[in-house]
Short mmCIF file of C-alpha atoms in Angstrom, two decimals:
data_model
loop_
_atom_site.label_atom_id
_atom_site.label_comp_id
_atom_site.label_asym_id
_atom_site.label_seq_id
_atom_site.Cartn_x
_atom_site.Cartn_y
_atom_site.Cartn_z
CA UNK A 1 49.33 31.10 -2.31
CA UNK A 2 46.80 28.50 -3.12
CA UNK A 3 47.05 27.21 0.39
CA UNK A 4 47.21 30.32 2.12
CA UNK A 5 44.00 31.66 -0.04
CA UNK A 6 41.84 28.17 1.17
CA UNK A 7 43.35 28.74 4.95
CA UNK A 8 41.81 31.94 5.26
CA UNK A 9 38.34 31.24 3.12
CA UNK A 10 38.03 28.32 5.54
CA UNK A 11 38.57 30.60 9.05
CA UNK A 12 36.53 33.49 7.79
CA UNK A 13 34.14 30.81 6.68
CA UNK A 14 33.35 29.26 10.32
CA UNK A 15 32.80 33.01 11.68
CA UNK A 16 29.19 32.62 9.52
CA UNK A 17 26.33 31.36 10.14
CA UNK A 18 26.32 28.34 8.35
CA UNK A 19 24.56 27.73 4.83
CA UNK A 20 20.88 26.36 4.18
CA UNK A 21 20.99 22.91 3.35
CA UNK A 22 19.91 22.20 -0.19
CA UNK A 23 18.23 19.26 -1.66
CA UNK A 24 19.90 18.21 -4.29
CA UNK A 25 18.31 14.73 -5.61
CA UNK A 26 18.40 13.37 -9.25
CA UNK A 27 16.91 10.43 -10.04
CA UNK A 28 17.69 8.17 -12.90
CA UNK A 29 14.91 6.28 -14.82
CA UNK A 30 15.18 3.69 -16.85
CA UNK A 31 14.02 -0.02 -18.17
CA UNK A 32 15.69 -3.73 -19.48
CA UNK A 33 14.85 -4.71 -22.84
CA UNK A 34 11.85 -6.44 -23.21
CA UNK A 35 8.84 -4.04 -21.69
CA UNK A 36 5.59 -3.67 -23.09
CA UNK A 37 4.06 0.06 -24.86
CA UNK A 38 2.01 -0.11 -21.30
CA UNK A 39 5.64 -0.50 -19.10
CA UNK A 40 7.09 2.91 -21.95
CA UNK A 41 3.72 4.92 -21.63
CA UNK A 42 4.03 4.48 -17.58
CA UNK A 43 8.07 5.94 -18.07
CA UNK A 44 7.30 8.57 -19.82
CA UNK A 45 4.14 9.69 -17.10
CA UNK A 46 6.85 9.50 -14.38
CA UNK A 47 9.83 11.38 -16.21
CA UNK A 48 7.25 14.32 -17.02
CA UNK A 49 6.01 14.37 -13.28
CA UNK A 50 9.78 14.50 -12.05
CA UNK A 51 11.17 17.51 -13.70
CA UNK A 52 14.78 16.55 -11.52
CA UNK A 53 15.02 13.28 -13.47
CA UNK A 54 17.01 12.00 -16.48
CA UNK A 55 15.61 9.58 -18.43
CA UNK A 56 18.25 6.75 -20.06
CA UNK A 57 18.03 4.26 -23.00
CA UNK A 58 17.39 0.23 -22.17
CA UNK A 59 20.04 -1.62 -19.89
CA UNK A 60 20.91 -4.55 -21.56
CA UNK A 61 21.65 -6.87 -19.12
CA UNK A 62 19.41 -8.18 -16.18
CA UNK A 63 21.96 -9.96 -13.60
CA UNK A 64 25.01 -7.18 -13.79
CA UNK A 65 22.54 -4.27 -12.17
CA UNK A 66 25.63 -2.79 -10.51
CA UNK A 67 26.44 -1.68 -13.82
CA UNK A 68 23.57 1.32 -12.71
CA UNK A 69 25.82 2.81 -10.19
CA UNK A 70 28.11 3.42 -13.10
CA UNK A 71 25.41 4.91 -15.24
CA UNK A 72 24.43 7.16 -11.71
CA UNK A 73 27.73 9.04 -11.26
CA UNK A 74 27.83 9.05 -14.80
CA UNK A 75 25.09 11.20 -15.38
CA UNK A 76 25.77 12.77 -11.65
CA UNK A 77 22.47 10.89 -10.15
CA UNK A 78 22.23 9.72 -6.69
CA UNK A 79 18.33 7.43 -6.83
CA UNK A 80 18.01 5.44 -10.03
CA UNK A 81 14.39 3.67 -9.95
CA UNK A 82 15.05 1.47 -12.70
CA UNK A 83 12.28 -1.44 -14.26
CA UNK A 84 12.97 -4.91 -15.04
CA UNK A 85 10.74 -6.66 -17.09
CA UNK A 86 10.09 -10.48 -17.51
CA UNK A 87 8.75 -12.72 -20.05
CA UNK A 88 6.91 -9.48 -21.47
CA UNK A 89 4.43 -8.86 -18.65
CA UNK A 90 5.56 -8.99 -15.29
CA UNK A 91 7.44 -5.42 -14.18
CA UNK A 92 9.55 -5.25 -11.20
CA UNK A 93 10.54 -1.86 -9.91
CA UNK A 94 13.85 -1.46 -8.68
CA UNK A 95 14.47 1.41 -6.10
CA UNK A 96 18.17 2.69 -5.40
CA UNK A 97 20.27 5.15 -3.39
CA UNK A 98 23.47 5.22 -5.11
CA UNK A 99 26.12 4.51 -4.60
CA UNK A 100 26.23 3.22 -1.30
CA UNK A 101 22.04 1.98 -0.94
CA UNK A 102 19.68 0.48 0.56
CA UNK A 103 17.96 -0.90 -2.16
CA UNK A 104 14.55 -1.99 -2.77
CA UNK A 105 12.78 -4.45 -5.07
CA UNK A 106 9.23 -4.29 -5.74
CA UNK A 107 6.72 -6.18 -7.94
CA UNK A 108 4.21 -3.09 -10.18
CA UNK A 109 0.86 -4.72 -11.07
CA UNK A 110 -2.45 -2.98 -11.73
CA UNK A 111 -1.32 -0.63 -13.84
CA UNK A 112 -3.11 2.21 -15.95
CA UNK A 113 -0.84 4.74 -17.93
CA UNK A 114 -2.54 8.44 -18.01
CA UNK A 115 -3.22 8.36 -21.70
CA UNK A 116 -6.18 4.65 -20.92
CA UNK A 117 -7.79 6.57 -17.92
CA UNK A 118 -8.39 9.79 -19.85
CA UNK A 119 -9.50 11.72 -16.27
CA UNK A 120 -10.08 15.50 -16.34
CA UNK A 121 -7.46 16.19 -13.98
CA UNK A 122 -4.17 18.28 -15.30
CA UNK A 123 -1.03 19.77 -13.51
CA UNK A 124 1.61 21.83 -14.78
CA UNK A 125 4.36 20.26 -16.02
CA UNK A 126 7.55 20.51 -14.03
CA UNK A 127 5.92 21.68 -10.71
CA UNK A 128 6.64 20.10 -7.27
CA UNK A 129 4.52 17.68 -5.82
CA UNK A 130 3.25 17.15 -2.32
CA UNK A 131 3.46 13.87 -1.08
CA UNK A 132 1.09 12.31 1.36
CA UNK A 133 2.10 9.00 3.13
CA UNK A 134 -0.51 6.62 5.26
CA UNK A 135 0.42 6.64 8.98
CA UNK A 136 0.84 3.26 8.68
CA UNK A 137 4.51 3.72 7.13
CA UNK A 138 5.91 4.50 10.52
CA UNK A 139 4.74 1.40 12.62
CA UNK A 140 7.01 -0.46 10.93
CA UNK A 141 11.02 -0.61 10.11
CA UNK A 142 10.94 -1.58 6.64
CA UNK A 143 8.22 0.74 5.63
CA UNK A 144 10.01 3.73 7.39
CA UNK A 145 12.63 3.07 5.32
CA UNK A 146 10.52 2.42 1.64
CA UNK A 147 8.84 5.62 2.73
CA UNK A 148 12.30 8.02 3.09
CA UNK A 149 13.48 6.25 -0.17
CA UNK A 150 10.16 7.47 -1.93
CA UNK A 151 10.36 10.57 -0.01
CA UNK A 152 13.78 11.07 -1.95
CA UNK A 153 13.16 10.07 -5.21
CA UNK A 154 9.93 11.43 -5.91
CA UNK A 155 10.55 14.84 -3.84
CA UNK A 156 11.11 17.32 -6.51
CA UNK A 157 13.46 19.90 -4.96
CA UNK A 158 12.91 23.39 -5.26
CA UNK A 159 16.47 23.72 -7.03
CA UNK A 160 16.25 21.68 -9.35
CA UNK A 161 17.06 23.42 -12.95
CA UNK A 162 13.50 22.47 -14.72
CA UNK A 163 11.62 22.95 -12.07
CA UNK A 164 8.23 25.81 -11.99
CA UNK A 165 7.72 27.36 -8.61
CA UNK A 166 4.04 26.10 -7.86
CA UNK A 167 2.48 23.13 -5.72
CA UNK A 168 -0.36 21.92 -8.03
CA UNK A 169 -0.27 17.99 -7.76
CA UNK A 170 -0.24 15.51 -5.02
CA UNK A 171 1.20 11.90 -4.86
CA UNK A 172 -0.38 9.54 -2.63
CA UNK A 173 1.07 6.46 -1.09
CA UNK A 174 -0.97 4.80 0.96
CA UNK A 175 -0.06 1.13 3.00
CA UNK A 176 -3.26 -1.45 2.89
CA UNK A 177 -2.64 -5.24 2.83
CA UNK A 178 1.38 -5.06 2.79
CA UNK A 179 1.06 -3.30 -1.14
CA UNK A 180 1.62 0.27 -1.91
CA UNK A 181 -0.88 1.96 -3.76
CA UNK A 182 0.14 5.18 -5.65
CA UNK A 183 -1.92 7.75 -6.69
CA UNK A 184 -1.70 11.28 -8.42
CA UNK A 185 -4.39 14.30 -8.05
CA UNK A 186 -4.31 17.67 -9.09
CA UNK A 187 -4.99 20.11 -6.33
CA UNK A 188 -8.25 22.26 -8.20
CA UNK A 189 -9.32 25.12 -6.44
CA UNK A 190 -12.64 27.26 -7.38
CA UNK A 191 -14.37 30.09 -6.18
CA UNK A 192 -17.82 28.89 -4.48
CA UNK A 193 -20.72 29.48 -7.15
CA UNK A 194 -22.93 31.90 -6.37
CA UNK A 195 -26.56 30.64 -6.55
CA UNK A 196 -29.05 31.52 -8.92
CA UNK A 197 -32.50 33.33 -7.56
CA UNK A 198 -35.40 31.02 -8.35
CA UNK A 199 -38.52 32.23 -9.48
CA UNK A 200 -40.24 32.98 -6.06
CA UNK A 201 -37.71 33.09 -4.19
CA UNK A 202 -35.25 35.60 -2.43
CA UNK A 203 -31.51 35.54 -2.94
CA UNK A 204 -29.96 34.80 0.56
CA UNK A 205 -27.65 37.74 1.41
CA UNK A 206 -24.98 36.92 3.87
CA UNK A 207 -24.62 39.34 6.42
CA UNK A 208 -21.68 38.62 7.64
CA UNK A 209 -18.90 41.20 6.28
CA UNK A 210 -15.87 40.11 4.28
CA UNK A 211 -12.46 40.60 5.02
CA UNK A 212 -10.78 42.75 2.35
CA UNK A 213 -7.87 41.14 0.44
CA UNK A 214 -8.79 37.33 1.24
CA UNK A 215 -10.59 34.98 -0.90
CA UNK A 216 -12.03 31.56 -0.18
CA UNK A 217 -11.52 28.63 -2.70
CA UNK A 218 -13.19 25.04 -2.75
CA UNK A 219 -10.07 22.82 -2.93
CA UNK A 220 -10.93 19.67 -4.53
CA UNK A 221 -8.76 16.80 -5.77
CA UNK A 222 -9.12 15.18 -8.98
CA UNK A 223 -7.24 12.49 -9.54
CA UNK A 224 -4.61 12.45 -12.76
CA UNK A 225 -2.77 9.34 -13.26
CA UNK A 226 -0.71 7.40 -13.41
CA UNK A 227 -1.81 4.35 -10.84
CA UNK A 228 -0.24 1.29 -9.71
CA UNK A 229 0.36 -0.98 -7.09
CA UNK A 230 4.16 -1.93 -5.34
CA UNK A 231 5.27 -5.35 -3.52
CA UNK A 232 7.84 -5.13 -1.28
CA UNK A 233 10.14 -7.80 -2.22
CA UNK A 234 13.24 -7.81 -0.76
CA UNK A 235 15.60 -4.75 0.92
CA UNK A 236 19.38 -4.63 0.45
CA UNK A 237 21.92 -3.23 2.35
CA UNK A 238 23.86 -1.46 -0.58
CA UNK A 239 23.22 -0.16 -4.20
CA UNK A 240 22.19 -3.18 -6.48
CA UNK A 241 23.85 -5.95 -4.23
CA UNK A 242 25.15 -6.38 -0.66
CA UNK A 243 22.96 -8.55 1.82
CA UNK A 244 19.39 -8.95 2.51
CA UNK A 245 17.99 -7.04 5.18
CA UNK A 246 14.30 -7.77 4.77
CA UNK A 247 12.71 -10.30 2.73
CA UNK A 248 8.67 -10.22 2.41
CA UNK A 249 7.86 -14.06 3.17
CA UNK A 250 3.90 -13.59 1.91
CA UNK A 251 4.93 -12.65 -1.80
CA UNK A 252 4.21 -15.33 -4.33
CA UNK A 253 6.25 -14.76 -7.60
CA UNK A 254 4.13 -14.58 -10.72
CA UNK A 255 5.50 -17.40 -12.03
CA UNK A 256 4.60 -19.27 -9.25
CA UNK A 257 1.13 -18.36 -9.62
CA UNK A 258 0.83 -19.30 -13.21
CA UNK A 259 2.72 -22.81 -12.30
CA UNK A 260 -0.13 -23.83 -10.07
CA UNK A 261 -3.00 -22.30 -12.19
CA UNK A 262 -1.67 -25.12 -15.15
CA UNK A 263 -0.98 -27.58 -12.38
CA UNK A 264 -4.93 -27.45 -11.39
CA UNK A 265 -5.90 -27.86 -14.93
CA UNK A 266 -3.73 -30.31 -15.18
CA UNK A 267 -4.86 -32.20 -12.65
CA UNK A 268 -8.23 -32.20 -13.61
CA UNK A 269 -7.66 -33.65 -16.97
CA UNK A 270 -5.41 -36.23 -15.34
CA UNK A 271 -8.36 -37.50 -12.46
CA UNK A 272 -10.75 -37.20 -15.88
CA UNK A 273 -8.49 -39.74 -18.24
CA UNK A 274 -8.09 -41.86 -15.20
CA UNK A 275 -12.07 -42.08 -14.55
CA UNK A 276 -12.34 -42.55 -18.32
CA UNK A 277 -10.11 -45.35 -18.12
CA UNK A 278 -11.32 -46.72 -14.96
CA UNK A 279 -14.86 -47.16 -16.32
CA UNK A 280 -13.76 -48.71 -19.36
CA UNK A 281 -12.08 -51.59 -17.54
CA UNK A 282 -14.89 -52.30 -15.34
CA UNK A 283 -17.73 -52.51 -18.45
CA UNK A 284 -14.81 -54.77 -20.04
CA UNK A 285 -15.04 -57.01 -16.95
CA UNK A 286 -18.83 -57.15 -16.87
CA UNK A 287 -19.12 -57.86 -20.71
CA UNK A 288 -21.01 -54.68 -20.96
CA UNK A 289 -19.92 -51.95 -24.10
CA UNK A 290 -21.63 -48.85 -25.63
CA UNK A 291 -23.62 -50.72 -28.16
CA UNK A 292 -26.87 -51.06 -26.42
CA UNK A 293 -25.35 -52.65 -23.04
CA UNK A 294 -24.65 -55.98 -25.42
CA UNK A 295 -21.04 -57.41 -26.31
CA UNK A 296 -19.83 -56.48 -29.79
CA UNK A 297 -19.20 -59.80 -31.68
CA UNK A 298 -15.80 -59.99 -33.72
CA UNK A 299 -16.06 -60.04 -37.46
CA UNK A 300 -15.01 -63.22 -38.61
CA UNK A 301 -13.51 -62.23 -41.67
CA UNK A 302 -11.22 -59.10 -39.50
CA UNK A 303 -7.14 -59.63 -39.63
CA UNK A 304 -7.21 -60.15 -35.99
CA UNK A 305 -9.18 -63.58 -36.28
CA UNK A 306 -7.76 -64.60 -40.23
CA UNK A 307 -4.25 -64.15 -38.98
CA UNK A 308 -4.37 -64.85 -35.06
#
């Protein structure tokens, strides 16, 4: 009967129009051991913006990410943007479509956390943002791609179950110098102030009649928090592993960075000891010393001339 009941659902089904399609993204969020009260603060700013995500404790391990795709279905997830943090102040984001990818790395830097910018700007939590992309995400493959993963992950659908039904906030992601700089602003609207007589002078009195039932509002945007910059670093093909599809060839690791910034120092001392060095050979050769440009005469009673 079982049969016979899904037979018929299925024919009386395809006589109807067919459903609306619903959005129905979760995203996962979580970190490695070893971030900073800045890398927690920044979390916690992005799990109250995303009312369709679920935040998760520390991952333990840093090579065996495929472990997330696990953790995804799970918790019934299908984006985990997970953080990896190394040596306790370099944060990569990691950017997923579970369980079958692409999956992007990116390197955060310049970040500030809402609670050290302290701006006047406020939304309401659990409302759905509007994002705003730079037209400069479609000239290129790659970046169509980052954009329809960030599309995805931070799109809060209308569905979701902790989501409010208002548009207050938008999320900006704009493409300058092969970075991604995100932004957050509260849409604030305002009736127009009325102005204030002055003393010898008329109030201006608009003849032009308004419409009944319509109100105009100065939208402004003030900007909330938090901010922060993305690398590109390298694309994959699937969740967590699979091969490289695009690999940014103008990022310099951190580590790198901080190599060469010792090296230089380094190498300064070094060309400094070696000058040191130099000259004292040369004022040995001419018989010339610090004391007053004259040779300094050995002490006949010293060890070196009693026991030569």
């Amino acid at each position: 009967m079982a049969a016979v009941y899904k037979t018929l659902s299925a024919t009386n089904g395809a006589d109807k129009e067919p459903a609306e399609r619903r959005n129905r993204q979760r995203v996962l969020i979580l970190s490695s051991r070893g971030v900073t009260y800045r890398h927690r603060h920044l979390l916690q700013d992005l799990y109250s913006l995303m009312p369709h995500s679920r935040k998760e404790a520390k991952l333990d391990t840093k090579t065996k990410l495929h472990q997330l795709n696990e953790l995804a279905e799970l918790y019934n997830c299908n984006n985990v943007l997970f953080f990896e943090a190394r040596k306790g102040q370099d944060l990569y984001a990691w950017m997923s479509k579970a369980p079958n990818g692409p999956t992007v790395k990116m390197h955060l830097q310049n970040l500030h956390t809402m609670e050290e910018l302290n701006f006047i700007g406020n939304c309401l939590k659990g409302s759905r943002p509007v994002l705003s992309f730079d037209a400069a995400f479609e000239k290129q493959a790659h970046t169509r791609l980052i954009k329809e993963l960030l599309t995805q992950i931070f799109g809060v659908p209308k569905t979701s179950r902790k989501v409010k039904p208002f548009v207050d906030h938008v999320m900006g992601f704009t493409l300058a110098g092969g970075k991604i700089w995100v932004r957050v602003y509260q849409i604030n609207e305002s009736e127009p102030g009325k102005k204030k007589p002055v003393d010898g002078e008329e109030m201006e009195v608009d003849s032009a009649p308004k419409k009944k039932g319509k109100t105009e509002f100065d939208v402004q945007l003030v900007e909330i928090g938090p901010r922060f910059v993305l690398t590109p670093i390298v694309i994959q093909e699937s969740s967590f592993g699979g091969p490289i599809i695009y690999e940014n060839k103008e990022f310099i690791s951190p580590n790198q960075i901080r190599a060469d910034l010792r090296r230089a120092k380094a190498g300064k001392y070094n060309a400094r000891t070696e000058a040191m060095k130099e000259s004292k050979i040369r004022r040995g050769d001419l018989g010339l010393t610090s004391h007053g440009g004259r040779k300094k005469e050995k002490d006949p009673l010293s060890d070196s001339v009693l026991f030569a």
